Amino acid sequence: MEKFDFNLLEALQQWSIVHVPKLIIILFGMWLTIKVAGFIGKRIRAHVEDDDPTRQSEREKRAETLVTISNTIVKIVVIAFGVLMIVKELGIDIGPLLAGAGIMGLAIGFGSQALVKDVVTGFFILMENQFRVGDVIKAGNHSGLVEKITLRTTILRDLDGTVHVIPNGEVGTVSNMTYIWSRAVIDIGVSYREDIDRVMDLMIQVAKGMKDDPKWGVDILEEPTLL
């Protein structure tokens, strides 16, 4: 019959008494930090939200974009530091790990210049406020509603419902159709048998009626024109 090593069991118990509570505290701290960041993000969204749920203001677009990016950065930083603290608590020397990570990061940096370009471009897109979540833009051969912006990619949804994931480094020249304000140009077909002057008068009346309507008028900045 094999003998059980009670010294090993006692050592494991002693290690658990000392280190398990610390590991629990580290994990709880990681969870709490991420939750607090999410709560702050929700409060910021609620603070800038206006009374009209059918439209998204410039402040709301900006807040949504920055909150999303900030929460992502917080999660990455918290998880990275948390993993290092857990590894250290397990008794593993993190010095060689950090040195190895530095060398690996340098190698990845040389081999992933496109990734670095995407992240740097994403940073400047956010800082320069080129476009926000909720804007309608054209980037390269794609156009649509900006649904999400990360440091690496911009996600668009076009009129067909197709989602386009564009690396920020490939965005290039951006045309923003909804920056601060936008213009709606509507082509209306009219039968040859109709009185054109009467149709034009009716269209102007309808457009001005929308301008005077309390619900629609707040979104119409200038008097409608007919070309």
Short mmCIF file of C-alpha atoms in Angstrom, two decimals:
data_model
loop_
_atom_site.label_atom_id
_atom_site.label_comp_id
_atom_site.label_asym_id
_atom_site.label_seq_id
_atom_site.Cartn_x
_atom_site.Cartn_y
_atom_site.Cartn_z
CA MET A 1 0.00 0.00 0.00
CA GLU A 2 1.40 3.38 -1.01
CA LYS A 3 2.12 5.88 1.72
CA PHE A 4 0.54 9.31 1.43
CA ASP A 5 2.91 12.26 1.84
CA PHE A 6 1.30 14.20 4.68
CA ASN A 7 4.10 16.79 4.53
CA LEU A 8 3.03 17.66 1.00
CA LEU A 9 -0.59 17.96 2.10
CA GLU A 10 0.40 20.20 5.00
CA ALA A 11 2.54 22.36 2.72
CA LEU A 12 -0.38 22.67 0.29
CA GLN A 13 -2.70 23.68 3.12
CA GLN A 14 -0.23 26.30 4.36
CA TRP A 15 0.19 27.66 0.84
CA SER A 16 -3.58 27.82 0.38
CA ILE A 17 -4.05 29.66 3.66
CA VAL A 18 -1.51 32.30 2.64
CA HIS A 19 -2.08 32.68 -1.10
CA VAL A 20 -5.67 31.68 -1.94
CA PRO A 21 -7.20 34.71 -0.15
CA LYS A 22 -4.79 36.98 -2.06
CA LEU A 23 -5.75 35.34 -5.36
CA ILE A 24 -9.43 35.82 -4.53
CA ILE A 25 -8.79 39.49 -3.71
CA ILE A 26 -6.94 39.98 -7.01
CA LEU A 27 -9.75 38.36 -9.03
CA PHE A 28 -12.39 40.33 -7.13
CA GLY A 29 -10.43 43.54 -7.71
CA MET A 30 -10.26 42.82 -11.45
CA TRP A 31 -13.99 42.09 -11.60
CA LEU A 32 -14.86 45.16 -9.51
CA THR A 33 -12.68 47.51 -11.57
CA ILE A 34 -14.26 46.36 -14.84
CA LYS A 35 -17.76 46.66 -13.33
CA VAL A 36 -17.03 50.17 -12.00
CA ALA A 37 -15.72 51.24 -15.42
CA GLY A 38 -18.90 49.88 -17.02
CA PHE A 39 -21.08 51.67 -14.46
CA ILE A 40 -19.26 54.97 -15.05
CA GLY A 41 -19.74 54.49 -18.79
CA LYS A 42 -23.48 53.97 -18.31
CA ARG A 43 -23.69 57.09 -16.13
CA ILE A 44 -21.87 59.13 -18.77
CA ARG A 45 -24.26 57.87 -21.46
CA ALA A 46 -27.25 58.71 -19.26
CA HIS A 47 -25.85 62.18 -18.48
CA VAL A 48 -25.46 63.21 -22.12
CA GLU A 49 -28.68 61.55 -23.30
CA ASP A 50 -31.35 64.01 -24.45
CA ASP A 51 -35.12 63.68 -24.17
CA ASP A 52 -35.68 62.44 -27.73
CA PRO A 53 -34.99 58.70 -28.07
CA THR A 54 -35.51 58.83 -31.85
CA ARG A 55 -32.40 60.93 -32.57
CA GLN A 56 -28.78 60.82 -31.44
CA SER A 57 -27.13 64.14 -30.64
CA GLU A 58 -23.48 65.00 -31.30
CA ARG A 59 -22.73 64.67 -27.58
CA GLU A 60 -24.34 61.23 -27.50
CA LYS A 61 -22.32 60.05 -30.50
CA ARG A 62 -19.09 61.31 -28.97
CA ALA A 63 -19.87 59.82 -25.57
CA GLU A 64 -20.84 56.43 -27.02
CA THR A 65 -17.59 56.24 -28.99
CA LEU A 66 -15.30 57.27 -26.13
CA VAL A 67 -17.06 55.11 -23.54
CA THR A 68 -16.77 52.02 -25.75
CA ILE A 69 -13.06 52.59 -26.36
CA SER A 70 -12.37 53.45 -22.70
CA ASN A 71 -14.09 50.30 -21.44
CA THR A 72 -12.07 48.18 -23.87
CA ILE A 73 -8.79 49.77 -22.75
CA VAL A 74 -9.71 49.33 -19.08
CA LYS A 75 -10.46 45.63 -19.61
CA ILE A 76 -7.16 45.04 -21.42
CA VAL A 77 -5.10 46.87 -18.77
CA VAL A 78 -6.90 45.25 -15.83
CA ILE A 79 -6.58 41.74 -17.25
CA ALA A 80 -2.90 42.27 -18.10
CA PHE A 81 -2.01 43.55 -14.62
CA GLY A 82 -4.23 40.95 -12.98
CA VAL A 83 -2.53 38.09 -14.79
CA LEU A 84 0.91 39.41 -13.79
CA MET A 85 -0.17 39.68 -10.14
CA ILE A 86 -1.62 36.16 -10.18
CA VAL A 87 1.54 34.74 -11.76
CA LYS A 88 3.66 36.50 -9.15
CA GLU A 89 1.42 35.20 -6.35
CA LEU A 90 1.85 31.66 -7.68
CA GLY A 91 5.56 32.05 -7.05
CA ILE A 92 6.63 32.34 -10.67
CA ASP A 93 9.39 34.86 -11.35
CA ILE A 94 7.83 37.42 -13.70
CA GLY A 95 11.19 39.01 -14.59
CA PRO A 96 12.07 36.50 -17.33
CA LEU A 97 8.43 36.55 -18.46
CA LEU A 98 8.50 40.33 -18.87
CA ALA A 99 11.82 40.15 -20.70
CA GLY A 100 10.48 37.42 -22.97
CA ALA A 101 7.28 39.38 -23.52
CA GLY A 102 9.35 42.43 -24.46
CA ILE A 103 11.36 40.47 -27.02
CA MET A 104 8.20 38.84 -28.35
CA GLY A 105 6.48 42.22 -28.53
CA LEU A 106 9.42 43.63 -30.49
CA ALA A 107 9.28 40.71 -32.91
CA ILE A 108 5.52 41.06 -33.27
CA GLY A 109 5.96 44.79 -33.81
CA PHE A 110 8.30 44.21 -36.74
CA GLY A 111 6.04 41.51 -38.15
CA SER A 112 2.76 43.31 -37.55
CA GLN A 113 3.31 46.81 -38.85
CA ALA A 114 -0.22 46.80 -40.26
CA LEU A 115 -1.62 46.16 -36.77
CA VAL A 116 0.40 49.04 -35.33
CA LYS A 117 -0.79 51.28 -38.17
CA ASP A 118 -4.41 50.30 -37.47
CA VAL A 119 -4.10 51.13 -33.76
CA VAL A 120 -2.30 54.45 -34.31
CA THR A 121 -4.83 55.50 -36.95
CA GLY A 122 -7.69 54.49 -34.65
CA PHE A 123 -6.21 56.64 -31.89
CA PHE A 124 -6.11 59.72 -34.14
CA ILE A 125 -9.63 59.04 -35.45
CA LEU A 126 -10.87 59.22 -31.86
CA MET A 127 -8.76 62.19 -30.78
CA GLU A 128 -9.59 64.25 -33.87
CA ASN A 129 -13.27 63.29 -33.69
CA GLN A 130 -13.31 62.44 -37.40
CA PHE A 131 -16.46 60.33 -37.01
CA ARG A 132 -18.43 58.78 -34.17
CA VAL A 133 -20.72 55.85 -33.49
CA GLY A 134 -24.03 56.75 -35.17
CA ASP A 135 -22.50 58.74 -38.05
CA VAL A 136 -23.07 57.79 -41.68
CA ILE A 137 -19.75 57.76 -43.52
CA LYS A 138 -18.09 56.63 -46.72
CA ALA A 139 -14.66 55.04 -46.33
CA GLY A 140 -13.02 53.72 -49.47
CA ASN A 141 -15.48 51.49 -51.33
CA HIS A 142 -17.80 51.09 -48.35
CA SER A 143 -20.43 53.35 -46.84
CA GLY A 144 -22.93 52.97 -44.04
CA LEU A 145 -23.79 53.61 -40.41
CA VAL A 146 -20.90 53.45 -37.94
CA GLU A 147 -21.97 50.81 -35.42
CA LYS A 148 -18.72 50.41 -33.52
CA ILE A 149 -15.21 51.87 -33.37
CA THR A 150 -12.26 50.14 -31.74
CA LEU A 151 -8.59 51.08 -31.79
CA ARG A 152 -8.09 48.53 -34.59
CA THR A 153 -11.27 48.49 -36.66
CA THR A 154 -14.33 50.47 -37.70
CA ILE A 155 -17.57 48.55 -38.22
CA LEU A 156 -20.11 49.83 -40.77
CA ARG A 157 -23.56 48.55 -41.69
CA ASP A 158 -24.79 49.52 -45.17
CA LEU A 159 -28.35 49.93 -46.45
CA ASP A 160 -28.55 46.23 -47.34
CA GLY A 161 -27.78 45.30 -43.74
CA THR A 162 -24.31 44.02 -44.63
CA VAL A 163 -21.66 44.61 -41.96
CA HIS A 164 -18.24 45.79 -43.12
CA VAL A 165 -15.26 45.46 -40.74
CA ILE A 166 -12.62 47.94 -41.93
CA PRO A 167 -9.11 48.06 -40.41
CA ASN A 168 -8.48 51.66 -39.35
CA GLY A 169 -5.22 51.72 -41.28
CA GLU A 170 -7.21 51.17 -44.49
CA VAL A 171 -9.90 53.76 -43.84
CA GLY A 172 -8.08 56.42 -45.87
CA THR A 173 -10.17 59.43 -46.92
CA VAL A 174 -13.44 59.56 -45.00
CA SER A 175 -16.59 61.35 -46.14
CA ASN A 176 -18.86 62.02 -43.15
CA MET A 177 -22.44 62.66 -44.29
CA THR A 178 -23.78 63.44 -40.79
CA TYR A 179 -21.06 65.53 -39.14
CA ILE A 180 -22.95 68.14 -37.05
CA TRP A 181 -25.67 68.32 -39.74
CA SER A 182 -26.69 66.50 -42.92
CA ARG A 183 -28.66 67.30 -46.06
CA ALA A 184 -31.46 65.12 -47.42
CA VAL A 185 -31.81 65.29 -51.21
CA ILE A 186 -34.98 63.53 -52.34
CA ASP A 187 -35.85 62.80 -55.98
CA ILE A 188 -39.60 62.48 -56.57
CA GLY A 189 -40.95 61.10 -59.81
CA VAL A 190 -44.03 62.79 -61.31
CA SER A 191 -46.28 61.51 -64.08
CA TYR A 192 -46.22 63.47 -67.35
CA ARG A 193 -49.99 63.95 -67.07
CA GLU A 194 -49.78 65.85 -63.78
CA ASP A 195 -49.66 69.60 -63.35
CA ILE A 196 -45.99 70.17 -62.46
CA ASP A 197 -46.60 73.57 -60.83
CA ARG A 198 -49.32 72.13 -58.60
CA VAL A 199 -47.14 69.16 -57.63
CA MET A 200 -44.26 71.51 -56.73
CA ASP A 201 -46.57 73.64 -54.59
CA LEU A 202 -47.83 70.54 -52.76
CA MET A 203 -44.28 69.32 -52.10
CA ILE A 204 -43.26 72.69 -50.67
CA GLN A 205 -46.38 72.75 -48.46
CA VAL A 206 -45.62 69.27 -47.11
CA ALA A 207 -41.96 70.15 -46.50
CA LYS A 208 -42.85 73.39 -44.70
CA GLY A 209 -45.47 71.50 -42.70
CA MET A 210 -42.72 69.18 -41.47
CA LYS A 211 -40.58 72.22 -40.62
CA ASP A 212 -43.41 73.64 -38.50
CA ASP A 213 -44.18 70.30 -36.83
CA PRO A 214 -42.85 70.18 -33.22
CA LYS A 215 -41.57 66.62 -33.68
CA TRP A 216 -39.78 67.06 -37.00
CA GLY A 217 -38.99 70.76 -36.85
CA VAL A 218 -36.20 70.41 -34.28
CA ASP A 219 -34.22 68.34 -36.79
CA ILE A 220 -34.71 70.70 -39.76
CA LEU A 221 -32.19 73.55 -39.58
CA GLU A 222 -33.14 75.53 -42.70
CA GLU A 223 -36.20 76.13 -44.84
CA PRO A 224 -36.83 73.31 -47.36
CA THR A 225 -36.02 74.23 -50.96
CA LEU A 226 -37.22 72.82 -54.28
CA LEU A 227 -34.81 72.59 -57.21
#
